[in-house]
Amino acid sequence: MFLRRAEYEFWLHNLPALEADSDSEVMKLSVKTAKTARQVAKNVMGVLRLEELPKVKQLQDSKALLDMASLVAIDEVMSKLGSPTRRVVAEIDENLSCWFVPKRPNQVFPTASQIRRRVRDIAKILDDSVAFRDTRKKNRYSILTKGQRAYLELEVDSTVGVVIHEIIKETARRHEVSMADAMVLLLSGSLEPEAAKVVVHTYKASDVEGVPVFVPGHGWRGEDIPAATVVERDLSQVPKASDSYRPSDFVRKYVEGRDGTCRAGGCDVPAWMCQLDHRINYAEGGPTHPDNLVCLCQRHHNMKTEVGLPANRGHVV
């Protein structure tokens, strides 16, 4: 919030005077901010647009909920309306100001692209004479051949991308091949997709509704990953110890979710890329229990084995 407010107030206090030459002022701001003249002009227009949206402006002045990309998105859509009626502008102002106010704890704030679509949809509903080109991103595929090599690129919705990635990863694991080779085998029809056997582990709070979902390797998402079967596990209770050296999948995911990263001081390797280490060695009687397990990356796991390495946080034996 502090960064959003600081950036917003900078542009608010550096708006060109009405009588000033706009091109000259934009050039000055471009030098001052190290931004392109085009980006400066967009930011200026985004802030000026709030004068037509008093309710959104009041919310922005008091809460600083919108970053500059969101303000620019609002302006760019409204600039395509031509000369909208007061009713259309007032409805956009009312709708956006209500939409921007969070309705539940930890609610994910709309992105600039979502705001852009919202303004466009409001305008189309209120005035059917308004026509917009659908700029929403569509699935794209391209190929580039260069000598003896070919480069394939696929662009899809991030949710679909996560599922595709996990299918390729699981296929590679099951058949002990690289992910690139697994993809070739799948696309060539040499292997059947492992879709029915793919498990995607996600984390989210269970005591608050509408919270974002964390997908290891893919970050935070505002919605769940679609799945044929969903199994929920309560991580508020510590799993029981296992008799074997290798921890169960449930224990592994519990420890990964608890640790977040490699437990060595200053290391930020994600937990899902780490190995689980018995703090008291299993051969010396150390249990395969979350209280005796920590995530260590390959490098720090080797260091622990060779010279010893203390875990730096958490209630671990």
Short mmCIF file of C-alpha atoms in Angstrom, two decimals:
data_model
loop_
_atom_site.label_atom_id
_atom_site.label_comp_id
_atom_site.label_asym_id
_atom_site.label_seq_id
_atom_site.Cartn_x
_atom_site.Cartn_y
_atom_site.Cartn_z
CA MET A 1 0.00 0.00 0.00
CA PHE A 2 2.81 2.43 0.87
CA LEU A 3 4.43 2.01 -2.53
CA ARG A 4 1.09 2.45 -4.32
CA ARG A 5 0.34 5.59 -2.33
CA ALA A 6 3.81 7.04 -2.89
CA GLU A 7 3.62 6.46 -6.63
CA TYR A 8 0.07 7.78 -6.90
CA GLU A 9 0.86 10.92 -4.92
CA PHE A 10 3.97 11.54 -7.02
CA TRP A 11 1.93 11.63 -10.22
CA LEU A 12 -0.88 13.53 -8.53
CA HIS A 13 1.51 16.28 -7.41
CA ASN A 14 3.38 16.41 -10.72
CA LEU A 15 0.46 16.77 -13.10
CA PRO A 16 1.22 19.34 -15.81
CA ALA A 17 -0.53 22.68 -15.40
CA LEU A 18 -3.44 23.23 -17.77
CA GLU A 19 -1.71 26.17 -19.44
CA ALA A 20 1.62 24.35 -19.82
CA ASP A 21 2.80 22.69 -23.02
CA SER A 22 1.92 19.05 -22.49
CA ASP A 23 4.71 17.64 -24.67
CA SER A 24 7.37 19.63 -22.81
CA GLU A 25 5.99 18.61 -19.42
CA VAL A 26 5.87 14.97 -20.44
CA MET A 27 9.51 15.15 -21.56
CA LYS A 28 10.53 16.66 -18.21
CA LEU A 29 8.73 13.92 -16.30
CA SER A 30 10.25 11.30 -18.57
CA VAL A 31 13.75 12.49 -17.63
CA LYS A 32 12.79 12.76 -13.96
CA THR A 33 11.32 9.26 -13.72
CA ALA A 34 13.41 7.39 -16.32
CA LYS A 35 10.16 6.27 -17.95
CA THR A 36 9.32 6.59 -21.63
CA ALA A 37 7.31 9.59 -22.74
CA ARG A 38 4.51 7.23 -23.69
CA GLN A 39 4.35 5.70 -20.20
CA VAL A 40 4.47 9.14 -18.60
CA ALA A 41 1.56 10.30 -20.75
CA LYS A 42 -0.43 7.18 -19.81
CA ASN A 43 0.16 7.74 -16.09
CA VAL A 44 -0.80 11.41 -16.33
CA MET A 45 -4.03 10.59 -18.17
CA GLY A 46 -4.80 7.80 -15.71
CA VAL A 47 -4.64 10.22 -12.78
CA LEU A 48 -6.56 12.95 -14.62
CA ARG A 49 -9.34 10.48 -15.48
CA LEU A 50 -10.21 10.26 -11.77
CA GLU A 51 -11.66 13.77 -11.97
CA GLU A 52 -14.57 12.23 -13.90
CA LEU A 53 -14.96 9.45 -11.34
CA PRO A 54 -15.39 11.18 -7.95
CA LYS A 55 -16.26 8.04 -5.98
CA VAL A 56 -13.29 6.10 -7.32
CA LYS A 57 -11.07 9.14 -6.69
CA GLN A 58 -12.25 9.43 -3.10
CA LEU A 59 -11.48 5.75 -2.58
CA GLN A 60 -8.07 6.11 -4.20
CA ASP A 61 -7.18 9.22 -2.19
CA SER A 62 -8.08 7.53 1.08
CA LYS A 63 -7.02 3.91 0.49
CA ALA A 64 -4.61 3.95 -2.48
CA LEU A 65 -6.00 0.60 -3.66
CA LEU A 66 -5.14 1.10 -7.32
CA ASP A 67 -1.66 0.99 -8.79
CA MET A 68 -0.76 3.03 -11.85
CA ALA A 69 -1.37 0.10 -14.22
CA SER A 70 -4.98 -0.08 -12.97
CA LEU A 71 -5.51 3.67 -13.36
CA VAL A 72 -4.12 3.50 -16.88
CA ALA A 73 -6.44 0.58 -17.67
CA ILE A 74 -9.50 2.60 -16.61
CA ASP A 75 -8.44 5.59 -18.70
CA GLU A 76 -7.59 3.60 -21.81
CA VAL A 77 -11.02 1.97 -21.91
CA MET A 78 -12.90 5.18 -21.15
CA SER A 79 -10.92 7.08 -23.77
CA LYS A 80 -12.42 4.75 -26.38
CA LEU A 81 -15.96 5.66 -25.37
CA GLY A 82 -15.82 8.91 -27.30
CA SER A 83 -18.32 11.21 -25.56
CA PRO A 84 -20.19 8.97 -23.10
CA THR A 85 -23.33 10.25 -21.41
CA ARG A 86 -23.21 11.37 -17.79
CA ARG A 87 -25.28 8.32 -16.91
CA VAL A 88 -22.68 5.94 -18.35
CA VAL A 89 -19.80 7.68 -16.56
CA ALA A 90 -21.73 7.81 -13.28
CA GLU A 91 -22.57 4.11 -13.52
CA ILE A 92 -18.94 3.23 -14.19
CA ASP A 93 -17.93 5.32 -11.16
CA GLU A 94 -20.54 3.70 -8.91
CA ASN A 95 -19.85 0.16 -10.09
CA LEU A 96 -16.08 0.39 -9.80
CA SER A 97 -16.11 2.08 -6.40
CA CYS A 98 -18.30 -0.71 -5.00
CA TRP A 99 -16.27 -3.43 -6.71
CA PHE A 100 -12.95 -2.17 -5.38
CA VAL A 101 -14.02 -2.36 -1.72
CA PRO A 102 -13.06 -5.82 -0.35
CA LYS A 103 -16.03 -7.89 0.82
CA ARG A 104 -14.10 -10.55 2.75
CA PRO A 105 -10.71 -11.04 4.42
CA ASN A 106 -7.73 -11.76 2.15
CA GLN A 107 -9.79 -11.08 -0.97
CA VAL A 108 -7.62 -10.90 -4.09
CA PHE A 109 -7.77 -7.40 -5.58
CA PRO A 110 -8.71 -7.18 -9.29
CA THR A 111 -5.83 -7.05 -11.74
CA ALA A 112 -5.44 -4.31 -14.35
CA SER A 113 -6.74 -6.64 -17.08
CA GLN A 114 -9.79 -7.55 -14.97
CA ILE A 115 -10.49 -3.86 -14.35
CA ARG A 116 -10.17 -3.18 -18.06
CA ARG A 117 -12.75 -5.87 -18.86
CA ARG A 118 -15.08 -4.61 -16.12
CA VAL A 119 -15.16 -1.05 -17.47
CA ARG A 120 -15.67 -2.33 -21.00
CA ASP A 121 -18.53 -4.61 -19.95
CA ILE A 122 -20.28 -1.86 -17.98
CA ALA A 123 -20.11 0.48 -20.95
CA LYS A 124 -21.45 -2.15 -23.37
CA ILE A 125 -24.39 -2.96 -21.09
CA LEU A 126 -25.38 0.69 -20.67
CA ASP A 127 -24.78 1.81 -24.24
CA ASP A 128 -25.12 -0.77 -27.01
CA SER A 129 -23.68 1.72 -29.50
CA VAL A 130 -20.29 1.26 -27.87
CA ALA A 131 -18.17 -1.29 -29.71
CA PHE A 132 -14.90 -2.65 -28.39
CA ARG A 133 -12.40 -4.90 -30.02
CA ASP A 134 -12.02 -7.97 -27.83
CA THR A 135 -8.43 -7.64 -26.62
CA ARG A 136 -8.57 -10.53 -24.20
CA LYS A 137 -5.66 -12.87 -24.80
CA LYS A 138 -6.45 -16.00 -26.76
CA ASN A 139 -4.58 -19.27 -26.90
CA ARG A 140 -1.59 -18.96 -29.20
CA TYR A 141 0.72 -21.48 -30.79
CA SER A 142 3.78 -20.77 -32.91
CA ILE A 143 6.77 -22.61 -34.36
CA LEU A 144 10.16 -21.28 -35.38
CA THR A 145 12.59 -23.47 -37.30
CA LYS A 146 16.27 -22.59 -37.24
CA GLY A 147 18.65 -24.92 -38.99
CA GLN A 148 18.23 -28.40 -37.55
CA ARG A 149 16.23 -27.20 -34.54
CA ALA A 150 12.61 -26.12 -34.06
CA TYR A 151 11.20 -23.93 -31.29
CA LEU A 152 7.57 -24.40 -30.24
CA GLU A 153 5.66 -21.88 -28.14
CA LEU A 154 2.20 -22.30 -26.59
CA GLU A 155 0.40 -19.54 -24.71
CA VAL A 156 -2.70 -20.51 -22.68
CA ASP A 157 -4.54 -19.47 -19.54
CA SER A 158 -2.29 -19.91 -16.50
CA THR A 159 -4.66 -22.45 -14.91
CA VAL A 160 -4.54 -24.62 -18.03
CA GLY A 161 -0.78 -24.12 -18.16
CA VAL A 162 -0.35 -25.44 -14.62
CA VAL A 163 -2.31 -28.61 -15.46
CA ILE A 164 -0.36 -29.18 -18.70
CA HIS A 165 2.93 -28.67 -16.87
CA GLU A 166 2.00 -31.17 -14.16
CA ILE A 167 0.96 -33.76 -16.77
CA ILE A 168 4.31 -33.41 -18.54
CA LYS A 169 6.20 -33.55 -15.24
CA GLU A 170 4.36 -36.66 -14.07
CA THR A 171 4.88 -38.37 -17.43
CA ALA A 172 8.60 -37.59 -17.26
CA ARG A 173 8.80 -39.01 -13.74
CA ARG A 174 6.91 -42.21 -14.53
CA HIS A 175 8.91 -42.97 -17.67
CA GLU A 176 12.24 -41.65 -16.36
CA VAL A 177 12.80 -39.22 -19.21
CA SER A 178 13.36 -35.47 -19.39
CA MET A 179 10.36 -33.17 -19.49
CA ALA A 180 11.26 -32.21 -23.06
CA ASP A 181 11.30 -35.86 -24.13
CA ALA A 182 8.06 -36.48 -22.23
CA MET A 183 6.40 -33.66 -24.14
CA VAL A 184 7.60 -35.08 -27.48
CA LEU A 185 6.28 -38.53 -26.56
CA LEU A 186 2.91 -37.10 -25.52
CA LEU A 187 2.43 -34.86 -28.55
CA SER A 188 3.56 -37.55 -30.99
CA GLY A 189 1.03 -40.00 -29.55
CA SER A 190 3.68 -42.43 -28.34
CA LEU A 191 2.36 -42.12 -24.78
CA GLU A 192 -1.08 -41.57 -23.33
CA PRO A 193 -1.38 -38.51 -21.06
CA GLU A 194 -1.20 -39.23 -17.33
CA ALA A 195 -4.05 -36.79 -16.71
CA ALA A 196 -6.04 -39.20 -14.54
CA LYS A 197 -2.98 -39.84 -12.36
CA VAL A 198 -1.69 -36.28 -11.94
CA VAL A 199 -1.87 -34.81 -8.45
CA VAL A 200 -1.51 -31.05 -7.98
CA HIS A 201 -0.88 -30.00 -4.38
CA THR A 202 -2.19 -26.58 -3.35
CA TYR A 203 -2.34 -24.66 -0.09
CA LYS A 204 -4.92 -22.24 1.26
CA ALA A 205 -6.36 -21.15 4.59
CA SER A 206 -9.36 -23.21 5.71
CA ASP A 207 -10.75 -20.79 8.29
CA VAL A 208 -11.39 -17.87 5.91
CA GLU A 209 -13.57 -17.92 2.80
CA GLY A 210 -12.44 -16.67 -0.58
CA VAL A 211 -8.71 -16.76 0.15
CA PRO A 212 -6.10 -17.13 -2.62
CA VAL A 213 -4.54 -20.49 -3.38
CA PHE A 214 -0.79 -21.19 -3.41
CA VAL A 215 0.43 -23.64 -6.04
CA PRO A 216 4.06 -24.71 -5.45
CA GLY A 217 6.17 -23.74 -8.43
CA HIS A 218 3.47 -21.45 -9.83
CA GLY A 219 2.74 -18.94 -7.05
CA TRP A 220 -0.51 -17.47 -5.74
CA ARG A 221 -3.76 -17.77 -7.65
CA GLY A 222 -7.16 -16.27 -7.06
CA GLU A 223 -8.98 -19.51 -7.83
CA ASP A 224 -8.59 -23.24 -7.35
CA ILE A 225 -7.07 -25.47 -10.01
CA PRO A 226 -9.87 -27.46 -11.70
CA ALA A 227 -9.70 -31.15 -10.82
CA ALA A 228 -11.73 -34.31 -11.31
CA THR A 229 -11.27 -35.20 -7.64
CA VAL A 230 -10.40 -32.90 -4.75
CA VAL A 231 -9.00 -34.28 -1.50
CA GLU A 232 -8.68 -31.82 1.39
CA ARG A 233 -6.24 -32.38 4.24
CA ASP A 234 -6.16 -30.41 7.47
CA LEU A 235 -2.62 -29.13 8.03
CA SER A 236 -3.47 -27.44 11.32
CA GLN A 237 -2.75 -30.77 13.01
CA VAL A 238 0.77 -32.23 12.86
CA PRO A 239 0.79 -35.59 11.01
CA LYS A 240 1.81 -38.70 12.89
CA ALA A 241 5.28 -40.21 12.62
CA SER A 242 6.05 -42.88 10.05
CA ASP A 243 7.88 -46.11 10.84
CA SER A 244 9.82 -45.98 7.58
CA TYR A 245 12.74 -43.77 6.56
CA ARG A 246 10.87 -42.24 3.64
CA PRO A 247 8.11 -39.83 4.76
CA SER A 248 4.60 -40.22 3.41
CA ASP A 249 3.38 -37.83 0.75
CA PHE A 250 1.17 -36.13 3.36
CA VAL A 251 4.10 -35.58 5.72
CA ARG A 252 6.26 -34.25 2.88
CA LYS A 253 3.65 -31.72 1.81
CA TYR A 254 3.06 -30.70 5.41
CA VAL A 255 6.77 -29.95 5.92
CA GLU A 256 7.05 -28.17 2.56
CA GLY A 257 4.06 -25.99 3.42
CA ARG A 258 5.44 -25.25 6.88
CA ASP A 259 8.98 -24.38 5.79
CA GLY A 260 8.30 -22.57 2.52
CA THR A 261 11.99 -22.50 1.57
CA CYS A 262 15.25 -24.25 2.38
CA ARG A 263 15.78 -23.92 6.13
CA ALA A 264 19.45 -22.91 5.86
CA GLY A 265 19.91 -19.29 6.84
CA GLY A 266 19.55 -16.88 3.91
CA CYS A 267 18.63 -19.59 1.39
CA ASP A 268 15.48 -18.99 -0.64
CA VAL A 269 15.30 -22.20 -2.69
CA PRO A 270 11.57 -23.12 -2.67
CA ALA A 271 10.65 -25.99 -0.35
CA TRP A 272 9.14 -28.03 -3.17
CA MET A 273 12.60 -28.14 -4.80
CA CYS A 274 14.29 -29.28 -1.58
CA GLN A 275 15.01 -32.62 0.05
CA LEU A 276 13.63 -33.61 3.46
CA ASP A 277 16.35 -34.08 6.04
CA HIS A 278 16.17 -35.92 9.36
CA ARG A 279 17.67 -33.49 11.90
CA ILE A 280 18.48 -36.45 14.14
CA ASN A 281 19.60 -39.11 11.69
CA TYR A 282 17.15 -41.94 11.14
CA ALA A 283 19.92 -44.48 11.78
CA GLU A 284 20.50 -42.86 15.18
CA GLY A 285 16.87 -43.16 16.22
CA GLY A 286 15.54 -39.94 14.71
CA PRO A 287 11.83 -40.36 13.86
CA THR A 288 10.30 -39.70 10.47
CA HIS A 289 8.08 -37.02 11.98
CA PRO A 290 7.56 -33.38 10.92
CA ASP A 291 9.22 -32.20 14.15
CA ASN A 292 12.40 -33.99 13.06
CA LEU A 293 12.23 -33.08 9.37
CA VAL A 294 13.30 -29.91 7.57
CA CYS A 295 13.58 -28.86 3.95
CA LEU A 296 17.16 -28.46 2.72
CA CYS A 297 18.27 -27.74 -0.82
CA GLN A 298 20.83 -30.07 -2.38
CA ARG A 299 23.75 -27.79 -1.50
CA HIS A 300 22.83 -27.30 2.13
CA HIS A 301 21.83 -30.94 2.53
CA ASN A 302 25.35 -31.86 1.44
CA MET A 303 26.79 -29.30 3.88
CA LYS A 304 24.72 -30.74 6.73
CA THR A 305 25.90 -34.25 5.92
CA GLU A 306 29.56 -33.23 5.70
CA VAL A 307 30.02 -30.54 8.38
CA GLY A 308 26.69 -30.22 10.17
CA LEU A 309 24.18 -27.44 9.63
CA PRO A 310 21.67 -26.10 12.19
CA ALA A 311 18.10 -25.34 11.18
CA ASN A 312 17.50 -21.67 11.80
CA ARG A 313 13.82 -21.37 12.59
CA GLY A 314 10.78 -23.30 13.75
CA HIS A 315 10.16 -25.69 16.63
CA VAL A 316 12.28 -28.52 15.35
CA VAL A 317 14.10 -31.14 17.42
#
